C-alpha cells in the first residue's frame, strides 16, 4: 500500500512539475514573437517593408474581400491564399487589421445584382462570369475577384486576379497569389500617404506626351503626383520633384536646359533617361520597307559622358528578338503576311540579382543602342539590361531593310554578347559645367536661375536607358492605351511595366514596393487526368484509412492491456 501510495504521489508531483514548466514556458515565450515558415518558396513570409508598414499602423484597416461561396477551385485557392495573407497581416498588425469575406450576389435579385456589379466596376473591380461543371452539369456564377481596403476615411480597390492572355489559367492564378502581398501592402500604403511624391516629365524637346505613355502614367498615379515640366518655361527644376523622366526626346537640348538639368542633379535630384541617339522608329516603315538611320542632334553626349556613360551611335541586332509581320505573297488578291524575327527588336532577359531586375521576365525593346560605361570617380555603375550571347552592333549610317529579315541570319555575324542597354549610376556626380563659364557668365546664370552654382552633387542616382520606346504602350483604334509591354504582333506581354515601375520606385526610394512586387510562388500542379481517374480511390483512402488505423491501434492497445492486467 505504501509503495502504491508513493507511486501515486510521485506521479502527481511529476504532473504538477510538468504543468508548472508549461505555464512558465508560456509566460516566457509570450514576450517573444516569432513565426516560422517551412515552405520552400517562403510564401508565408512577409517582407520587412510590409512588416514595418503593419507595425506602424495608427488606426484600423478594414478589408472587404468579395470571394466567398461556391466557386471554381482556382477562385477557392485564391480566396484561401487571400485569407492566409490577411491572417499574416493580422499576426503583425493585431486588432488594427480586420477583414470580412462576402458573397456580393448571394440572395439578391437580378436588378440588385446588376446595380452591385455596376458599383464594383465604378470602383475599379472587374466582375467575371465563370462556368462550373460537375460531371455533365454546367452552371454559371458571377465572381468578383477583388477587395476594398478602408483606412483613414478613404478606400481603394484591390484587383486580386491578374490575367495575362499569353499565360495559362494556372500561371495567371499563381502570379495573382504571388502578388497578393504587394497589392494589399500598396493599397494600405496608398491610403496612409498624406502627400504624394512628385515626379516630373521633361518637355520641350519633342518628348512623348500623348497616350503612348498612358499606361505608365496610370500605373504611377496611385503613389506619385506627376506633371509636365517645360524646361524652356521653367526658371529651374524644383527640388520638390524627387525624380524627373526624359522620355524619347527628338530635338536638341540648349546649354541653358542642360544647365537646369545638371544643377537639378547637383541638388540631389534623380533622372530616368529614356533616350536614343538615332532616328530609327517603327513609324519610318509605315509606307516603305527600309530607311537609313541618322543621328539625333540631342546635344547630351558630353553631359552623359561626364556622369559616367556613353550612348553609342549604333543599333543592337539580336537573335533573341520579337517578330514582325512581313508581306510574303497574295492569296486570292488578299495580302498574306507572315511573322519573321526582327533582330532590331531585341528581348532582354535580365540575369543579375539587382533589386530592379530581380525576378523580371523578358523586356521588349525596339531600335536600341549600346551603352559604354566610362571612368567616373565615385560613381557606381550597374548594368541592368544587356543583349543576349548572340548579338551584334551596327553603326550609323545604316540601312534598315525589313526585306532582309526574310533571309536566314548568319550566326557567325552575331558574335557579340552582353551589349549594355540600361545602366544604373549611383554616387556623387561632377557638374558638366565646371570651368565651362567665365565668372561673369556663371553669375548671370546663377541670377537668372535663382540658385548658386554647385560643382558636385549630393549623393544621388540616375538610370540611363538607350531606348526611348521602352516605356511606351500600344494604342487601340479607339485611342485607348494598351497595357505597357503588350506586343500587337504576337499578343504577348513583356515585363516592361514592372521594369520601369521598379526603376521609378528605386530612384524615389520606395524599394519596399519592389520587394513585394518581385515575390514569386512556385507553381506545383496536380496531374488532372490522374485526379479524375483516382478520385474515388483517394477519397476512400482518406476517409477509411484513418478510421482503420485508429481501430487497429485500439484493438492492439486493449489486447496488450488485458494481457498485462490479467497476469497481475
XYZ file of C-alpha atoms in Angstrom:
568
model
C 0.000 0.000 0.000
C 2.814 2.348 0.923
C 4.566 1.591 -2.322
C 1.385 2.201 -4.365
C 0.692 5.477 -2.470
C 4.259 6.709 -3.009
C 3.950 5.916 -6.724
C 0.749 7.996 -6.869
C 2.374 10.878 -5.024
C 5.374 10.711 -7.316
C 3.116 10.692 -10.399
C 1.129 13.700 -9.115
C 4.358 15.543 -8.329
C 5.670 14.905 -11.847
C 2.355 16.066 -13.315
C 2.399 19.322 -11.311
C 6.044 19.939 -12.236
C 5.215 19.405 -15.931
C 2.219 21.761 -15.713
C 4.405 24.336 -13.970
C 7.075 24.088 -16.677
C 4.445 24.520 -19.424
C 2.956 27.578 -17.681
C 6.428 29.072 -17.157
C 7.366 28.493 -20.810
C 4.114 30.115 -21.961
C 4.811 33.171 -19.803
C 8.381 33.449 -21.105
C 7.509 32.838 -24.764
C 4.562 35.255 -24.693
C 7.073 38.113 -24.612
C 8.698 36.868 -27.824
C 7.136 36.911 -31.306
C 8.440 34.514 -33.930
C 6.768 32.901 -36.922
C 8.427 30.026 -38.764
C 7.762 29.492 -42.469
C 8.694 25.961 -43.576
C 7.634 26.389 -47.227
C 10.429 26.227 -49.818
C 9.438 29.498 -51.517
C 8.689 31.311 -48.214
C 5.165 32.094 -49.369
C 4.030 32.883 -45.825
C 6.958 35.193 -45.057
C 6.164 38.891 -45.301
C 8.804 41.333 -46.491
C 10.440 43.617 -43.936
C 8.741 46.618 -45.546
C 5.276 45.048 -45.139
C 6.002 44.171 -41.512
C 7.129 47.744 -40.804
C 4.014 49.091 -42.524
C 1.781 46.911 -40.338
C 3.665 47.707 -37.122
C 3.376 51.443 -37.813
C -0.399 51.453 -38.334
C -2.138 54.040 -36.162
C -5.723 53.064 -36.934
C -7.835 50.100 -38.027
C -7.537 48.810 -41.586
C -10.741 47.072 -42.659
C -10.739 44.838 -45.737
C -13.817 43.526 -47.530
C -12.982 40.548 -49.755
C -15.613 39.516 -52.294
C -14.544 35.886 -52.710
C -16.975 33.677 -50.833
C -19.470 30.954 -51.628
C -19.419 28.245 -54.276
C -16.630 28.946 -56.754
C -14.370 27.008 -59.123
C -11.269 25.500 -57.447
C -8.983 28.230 -58.787
C -11.000 31.000 -57.148
C -11.280 28.956 -53.948
C -7.499 28.705 -53.904
C -7.225 32.468 -54.440
C -9.728 33.050 -51.624
C -7.784 30.770 -49.273
C -4.483 32.452 -50.173
C -6.046 35.872 -49.522
C -7.310 34.774 -46.110
C -3.898 33.315 -45.237
C -2.211 36.578 -46.218
C -4.640 38.676 -44.173
C -4.043 36.339 -41.219
C -0.313 37.010 -41.650
C -1.066 40.734 -41.710
C -3.145 40.305 -38.552
C -0.275 38.495 -36.829
C 1.794 41.683 -37.088
C -0.910 44.354 -37.133
C -3.033 42.799 -34.382
C -6.530 44.237 -33.993
C -5.627 47.023 -36.417
C -6.174 44.514 -39.249
C -9.773 43.359 -39.657
C -11.365 41.647 -42.618
C -14.619 40.162 -43.845
C -15.305 37.755 -46.712
C -18.560 38.441 -48.566
C -20.512 36.810 -51.381
C -21.692 40.018 -53.094
C -24.506 38.401 -55.096
C -25.895 35.890 -52.587
C -29.639 36.250 -52.038
C -30.001 39.233 -54.379
C -32.428 39.732 -57.240
C -31.244 40.285 -60.818
C -31.800 44.039 -60.608
C -29.890 44.219 -57.320
C -27.034 42.154 -58.773
C -26.830 44.471 -61.803
C -26.615 47.518 -59.523
C -23.946 45.871 -57.347
C -21.807 44.916 -60.358
C -22.055 48.439 -61.789
C -20.881 49.806 -58.456
C -17.924 47.405 -58.445
C -16.957 48.428 -61.985
C -17.156 52.094 -60.996
C -14.810 51.427 -58.078
C -12.305 49.563 -60.258
C -13.191 45.919 -59.551
C -13.911 43.772 -62.586
C -16.542 41.031 -62.051
C -16.182 37.871 -64.113
C -18.703 35.246 -65.185
C -17.350 31.713 -64.680
C -18.691 28.320 -65.661
C -18.693 25.448 -63.202
C -19.041 21.842 -64.209
C -19.672 18.803 -62.065
C -19.807 15.823 -64.359
C -22.400 16.640 -67.020
C -23.893 19.549 -65.069
C -22.905 23.114 -66.020
C -23.743 26.272 -64.133
C -22.720 29.919 -64.272
C -21.720 32.129 -61.361
C -20.646 35.749 -61.131
C -17.393 36.086 -59.204
C -15.799 39.354 -58.104
C -12.098 38.555 -57.575
C -11.372 41.724 -55.674
C -11.327 43.515 -52.353
C -11.760 47.031 -50.999
C -9.495 48.434 -48.284
C -10.918 51.050 -45.898
C -8.476 53.215 -43.936
C -8.176 56.829 -42.799
C -11.698 57.555 -44.019
C -10.696 56.549 -47.558
C -10.998 53.425 -49.642
C -9.109 51.791 -52.508
C -9.867 48.717 -54.630
C -7.553 45.719 -54.945
C -7.967 43.510 -58.009
C -6.948 40.044 -56.794
C -6.931 38.199 -60.122
C -4.307 39.334 -62.627
C -4.998 37.919 -66.079
C -2.480 37.608 -68.886
C -3.777 36.314 -72.241
C -0.490 34.601 -73.176
C -0.324 32.719 -69.863
C -2.334 29.693 -68.823
C -5.043 29.975 -66.188
C -2.894 28.212 -63.581
C 0.092 30.509 -64.209
C -2.086 33.630 -64.021
C -3.600 32.357 -60.775
C -0.157 31.594 -59.376
C 1.109 35.074 -60.256
C -2.004 36.591 -58.678
C -1.295 34.759 -55.422
C 2.370 35.796 -55.556
C 1.357 39.468 -55.894
C -1.225 39.494 -53.084
C 1.191 40.911 -50.524
C 2.331 43.613 -52.946
C -1.220 44.621 -53.880
C -2.535 44.769 -50.309
C 0.599 46.488 -48.952
C 0.443 49.077 -51.711
C -3.256 49.626 -51.066
C -2.681 50.261 -47.357
C 0.310 52.489 -48.028
C -1.606 54.451 -50.654
C -4.310 55.242 -48.079
C -1.630 56.109 -45.493
C 0.036 58.759 -47.637
C -0.608 62.341 -46.649
C 1.308 63.776 -49.607
C 2.275 62.095 -52.879
C 5.874 62.108 -54.113
C 6.271 64.406 -57.125
C 7.670 63.243 -60.469
C 8.299 65.496 -63.453
C 8.249 64.614 -67.155
C 10.607 66.899 -69.065
C 9.107 68.579 -72.148
C 10.282 70.986 -74.835
C 12.494 68.713 -76.941
C 9.967 66.551 -78.773
C 9.469 64.174 -75.836
C 6.471 61.840 -75.783
C 3.386 63.486 -74.291
C 0.423 61.518 -75.610
C -1.493 58.302 -74.930
C 1.617 56.243 -75.697
C 2.645 56.978 -72.089
C -0.900 56.328 -70.848
C -0.381 53.020 -69.070
C 2.812 54.143 -67.338
C 1.141 57.341 -66.110
C -1.929 55.422 -64.907
C 0.294 52.915 -63.093
C 2.235 55.522 -61.117
C -0.727 57.767 -60.299
C -1.598 55.985 -57.055
C 1.721 56.826 -55.379
C 3.150 59.689 -57.370
C 1.917 63.103 -58.383
C 3.294 63.708 -61.863
C 3.297 66.752 -64.094
C 4.898 68.027 -67.285
C 7.928 70.321 -66.955
C 8.635 72.615 -69.900
C 12.327 73.393 -69.385
C 12.256 76.491 -71.586
C 9.432 77.984 -69.497
C 10.922 76.939 -66.146
C 13.443 79.010 -64.201
C 14.829 75.870 -62.554
C 13.692 72.350 -61.763
C 12.233 72.476 -58.277
C 13.689 70.195 -55.622
C 10.062 69.219 -54.895
C 10.445 66.763 -57.771
C 12.121 63.642 -56.420
C 12.712 62.301 -59.932
C 12.401 63.632 -63.465
C 11.864 61.449 -66.528
C 13.081 62.229 -70.027
C 11.053 60.096 -72.462
C 12.410 59.924 -76.013
C 13.470 63.485 -76.882
C 13.955 64.169 -80.606
C 15.215 67.771 -80.542
C 18.375 69.493 -79.367
C 18.858 70.479 -75.715
C 20.154 74.021 -75.330
C 23.061 74.707 -72.980
C 20.664 76.525 -70.676
C 18.352 73.497 -70.486
C 21.340 71.228 -69.867
C 22.427 73.566 -67.083
C 18.994 73.330 -65.439
C 19.160 69.522 -65.571
C 22.737 69.494 -64.318
C 22.012 71.725 -61.338
C 18.894 69.717 -60.501
C 21.138 66.643 -60.311
C 23.705 68.557 -58.233
C 20.927 69.275 -55.706
C 20.372 65.516 -55.347
C 17.672 65.098 -57.996
C 17.253 61.765 -59.778
C 16.816 61.271 -63.516
C 15.412 58.424 -65.609
C 16.827 58.903 -69.099
C 14.948 57.036 -71.862
C 16.772 58.379 -74.894
C 18.031 57.065 -78.209
C 20.699 58.754 -80.350
C 19.302 57.600 -83.718
C 16.110 58.480 -85.575
C 15.186 54.827 -86.104
C 11.476 54.327 -85.474
C 8.824 51.791 -86.438
C 6.779 54.654 -87.926
C 9.536 55.074 -90.528
C 8.385 51.757 -92.039
C 4.696 52.597 -92.401
C 4.900 53.213 -96.168
C 8.274 51.685 -97.063
C 10.339 48.649 -96.136
C 13.642 50.422 -95.487
C 15.215 53.621 -94.189
C 18.657 54.940 -93.274
C 19.390 55.667 -89.624
C 20.841 59.083 -88.825
C 21.904 60.773 -85.611
C 19.515 62.726 -83.414
C 21.299 66.004 -82.521
C 20.283 65.864 -78.845
C 23.460 67.557 -77.568
C 23.519 65.321 -74.469
C 26.620 63.213 -75.199
C 29.049 65.363 -73.197
C 26.687 65.552 -70.222
C 26.114 61.798 -70.009
C 29.839 61.181 -70.563
C 30.642 63.342 -67.539
C 28.151 61.321 -65.486
C 29.768 58.010 -66.497
C 28.184 56.603 -69.686
C 28.296 56.988 -73.441
C 25.375 56.007 -75.680
C 26.894 54.833 -78.950
C 25.510 55.856 -82.378
C 24.742 52.243 -83.248
C 21.935 49.681 -83.285
C 21.917 46.404 -81.398
C 20.858 43.438 -83.527
C 19.994 40.339 -81.517
C 18.898 36.814 -82.444
C 16.785 36.845 -79.260
C 14.100 39.148 -80.574
C 10.450 39.822 -81.343
C 8.953 39.100 -84.770
C 7.242 41.477 -87.209
C 4.687 40.649 -89.931
C 6.029 40.907 -93.486
C 4.173 40.506 -96.775
C 5.142 37.232 -98.472
C 2.555 36.926 -101.263
C -1.058 37.476 -102.279
C -3.735 34.806 -101.983
C -6.985 35.469 -103.849
C -5.888 39.095 -104.196
C -5.505 39.345 -100.425
C -2.114 40.104 -98.860
C -0.600 37.204 -96.943
C 1.602 38.212 -94.013
C 3.991 36.019 -92.070
C 5.934 36.698 -88.880
C 9.721 36.933 -89.210
C 12.279 37.522 -86.426
C 13.179 41.215 -86.280
C 16.727 41.491 -84.992
C 16.245 45.224 -84.379
C 13.598 44.398 -81.739
C 15.635 42.621 -79.038
C 14.114 40.944 -75.994
C 16.305 41.472 -72.948
C 16.367 38.802 -70.249
C 17.830 40.267 -67.028
C 20.307 37.936 -65.379
C 21.690 39.844 -62.403
C 20.257 39.948 -58.905
C 19.896 43.697 -58.557
C 16.602 44.626 -56.931
C 15.372 46.497 -60.028
C 15.529 43.463 -62.331
C 15.309 40.567 -59.886
C 12.639 38.041 -60.941
C 11.653 40.084 -64.013
C 10.980 38.284 -67.279
C 11.692 39.335 -70.862
C 11.702 43.069 -71.620
C 10.810 44.167 -75.138
C 12.737 46.929 -76.921
C 12.950 48.493 -80.386
C 15.919 50.048 -82.179
C 18.237 50.080 -79.171
C 21.772 51.461 -78.989
C 24.619 50.059 -76.914
C 25.957 51.883 -73.856
C 29.591 52.105 -72.765
C 30.499 52.871 -69.178
C 33.379 55.313 -68.815
C 35.693 56.168 -65.952
C 33.992 58.450 -63.449
C 35.403 58.714 -59.948
C 32.956 57.926 -57.170
C 30.239 56.593 -59.496
C 28.997 53.023 -59.078
C 27.747 51.539 -62.357
C 25.354 48.576 -62.603
C 24.268 47.132 -65.950
C 20.552 46.358 -65.687
C 19.807 45.232 -69.251
C 22.045 43.830 -71.957
C 21.820 41.854 -75.186
C 21.964 38.070 -75.402
C 25.014 35.974 -76.248
C 24.118 36.125 -79.957
C 24.104 39.783 -80.905
C 25.976 42.410 -82.893
C 26.011 46.180 -83.229
C 25.964 48.172 -86.474
C 26.916 51.840 -86.720
C 25.166 54.761 -88.337
C 24.525 55.495 -91.122
C 22.934 52.074 -91.511
C 20.290 50.867 -93.934
C 17.460 49.200 -92.025
C 15.774 46.981 -94.606
C 12.993 44.743 -93.312
C 13.079 42.748 -96.551
C 16.389 41.313 -95.322
C 14.582 39.791 -92.357
C 13.127 37.135 -94.666
C 16.626 35.726 -95.129
C 18.131 33.361 -92.594
C 20.718 35.250 -90.494
C 24.379 34.246 -90.441
C 25.097 33.214 -86.815
C 28.802 33.971 -87.303
C 27.991 37.685 -87.590
C 26.163 37.645 -84.252
C 29.312 37.094 -82.236
C 28.949 39.881 -79.648
C 27.357 39.339 -76.276
C 26.072 41.318 -73.297
C 25.944 44.713 -75.009
C 24.571 47.054 -72.283
C 21.349 48.951 -72.943
C 20.363 50.135 -69.445
C 22.765 51.268 -66.724
C 22.186 52.409 -63.146
C 24.582 55.123 -61.923
C 24.909 55.911 -58.208
C 27.197 58.240 -56.306
C 28.403 61.837 -56.282
C 28.365 63.315 -59.783
C 30.563 66.142 -61.096
C 28.900 69.021 -62.893
C 29.459 69.208 -66.624
C 29.740 72.986 -66.292
C 32.883 73.054 -64.147
C 35.287 75.515 -65.831
C 32.846 75.984 -68.718
C 31.787 79.565 -67.884
C 33.607 82.740 -67.057
C 32.832 84.099 -63.582
C 30.657 86.785 -65.159
C 28.668 84.287 -67.235
C 28.328 81.982 -64.234
C 26.961 84.816 -62.088
C 24.489 85.656 -64.843
C 23.288 82.018 -64.883
C 23.011 81.975 -61.097
C 20.980 85.169 -61.079
C 18.631 84.005 -63.838
C 18.070 80.543 -62.314
C 17.798 81.876 -58.742
C 20.259 79.284 -57.389
C 24.033 79.316 -56.795
C 26.156 77.025 -58.955
C 27.134 73.638 -57.477
C 30.155 71.791 -58.878
C 29.445 68.384 -57.294
C 26.196 66.690 -56.466
C 24.683 65.409 -53.302
C 24.673 61.567 -53.245
C 22.122 60.662 -55.902
C 21.391 58.224 -58.727
C 20.155 58.007 -62.282
C 19.234 55.321 -64.810
C 20.177 55.612 -68.477
C 18.194 53.504 -70.989
C 19.123 53.651 -74.671
C 15.580 53.039 -75.916
C 13.001 55.807 -75.911
C 10.154 53.400 -76.667
C 10.701 51.058 -73.725
C 8.071 52.951 -71.707
C 5.518 53.401 -74.486
C 2.384 51.321 -74.931
C 0.368 50.383 -77.994
C -2.859 52.330 -78.592
C -6.027 50.656 -79.922
C -8.316 52.031 -82.631
C -10.361 53.963 -80.068
C -7.212 55.701 -78.810
C -7.184 53.778 -75.531
C -3.748 52.798 -74.178
C -2.989 49.080 -74.227
C -1.019 47.521 -71.331
C 2.633 48.528 -71.313
C 4.687 45.586 -72.573
C 1.958 44.251 -74.880
C 3.151 43.310 -78.376
C 0.447 43.787 -81.005
C 2.060 41.392 -83.482
C 2.285 38.354 -81.200
C -0.232 39.189 -78.457
C 2.475 38.554 -75.853
C 3.019 40.589 -72.700
C 6.524 41.564 -71.606
C 7.779 42.894 -68.276
C 8.403 46.478 -69.419
C 5.921 47.881 -66.905
C 7.420 46.003 -63.960
C 10.919 47.073 -65.003
C 10.035 50.766 -65.308
C 7.980 50.824 -62.107
C 10.957 49.248 -60.344
C 13.238 51.912 -61.846
C 10.970 54.738 -60.662
C 10.459 53.228 -57.197
C 14.206 52.688 -56.813
C 15.051 56.256 -57.806
C 12.353 57.635 -55.490
C 13.472 55.457 -52.582
C 10.409 53.204 -52.443
C 12.328 49.927 -52.513
C 9.617 48.344 -50.349
C 7.330 48.431 -53.393
C 9.883 46.436 -55.367
C 10.408 43.864 -52.599
C 6.741 42.892 -52.642
C 6.347 43.230 -56.434
C 9.123 40.714 -57.246
C 7.849 37.994 -54.895
C 7.263 34.645 -56.599
C 5.413 31.482 -55.625
C 6.409 28.152 -57.122
C 3.602 26.511 -59.068
C 3.007 22.893 -58.037
C 0.261 21.447 -60.194
C -1.627 18.171 -59.867
C -1.968 15.798 -62.799
C -5.604 16.499 -63.751
C -6.038 13.180 -65.605
C -4.851 11.227 -62.561
C -7.113 13.307 -60.331
C -10.131 12.257 -62.405
C -9.076 8.595 -62.645
C -8.110 8.122 -58.991
C -10.640 10.453 -57.350
C -12.721 7.694 -55.688
C -9.609 5.752 -54.660
C -8.111 8.690 -52.772
C -11.447 9.718 -51.275
C -11.859 6.219 -49.807
C -8.223 6.159 -48.697
C -8.534 9.476 -46.884
C -11.806 8.558 -45.164
C -11.424 4.821 -44.411
C -7.674 4.503 -43.748
C -7.539 6.871 -40.724
C -10.533 5.122 -39.127
C -8.991 1.701 -39.821
C -5.637 2.713 -38.309
C -7.312 4.051 -35.159
C -9.399 0.861 -34.860
C -6.329 -1.369 -35.226
C -4.447 0.727 -32.672
C -7.394 0.443 -30.268
C -7.563 -3.351 -30.650
C -3.825 -3.739 -30.099
C -3.904 -1.403 -27.088
C -6.815 -3.296 -25.495
C -5.146 -6.642 -26.215
C -1.893 -5.566 -24.535
C -3.789 -4.003 -21.623
C -5.832 -7.169 -20.997
C -2.757 -9.379 -21.094
C -0.886 -7.091 -18.714
C -3.617 -6.818 -16.087
C -4.759 -10.447 -16.490
C -1.324 -11.556 -15.253
C -1.386 -9.229 -12.251
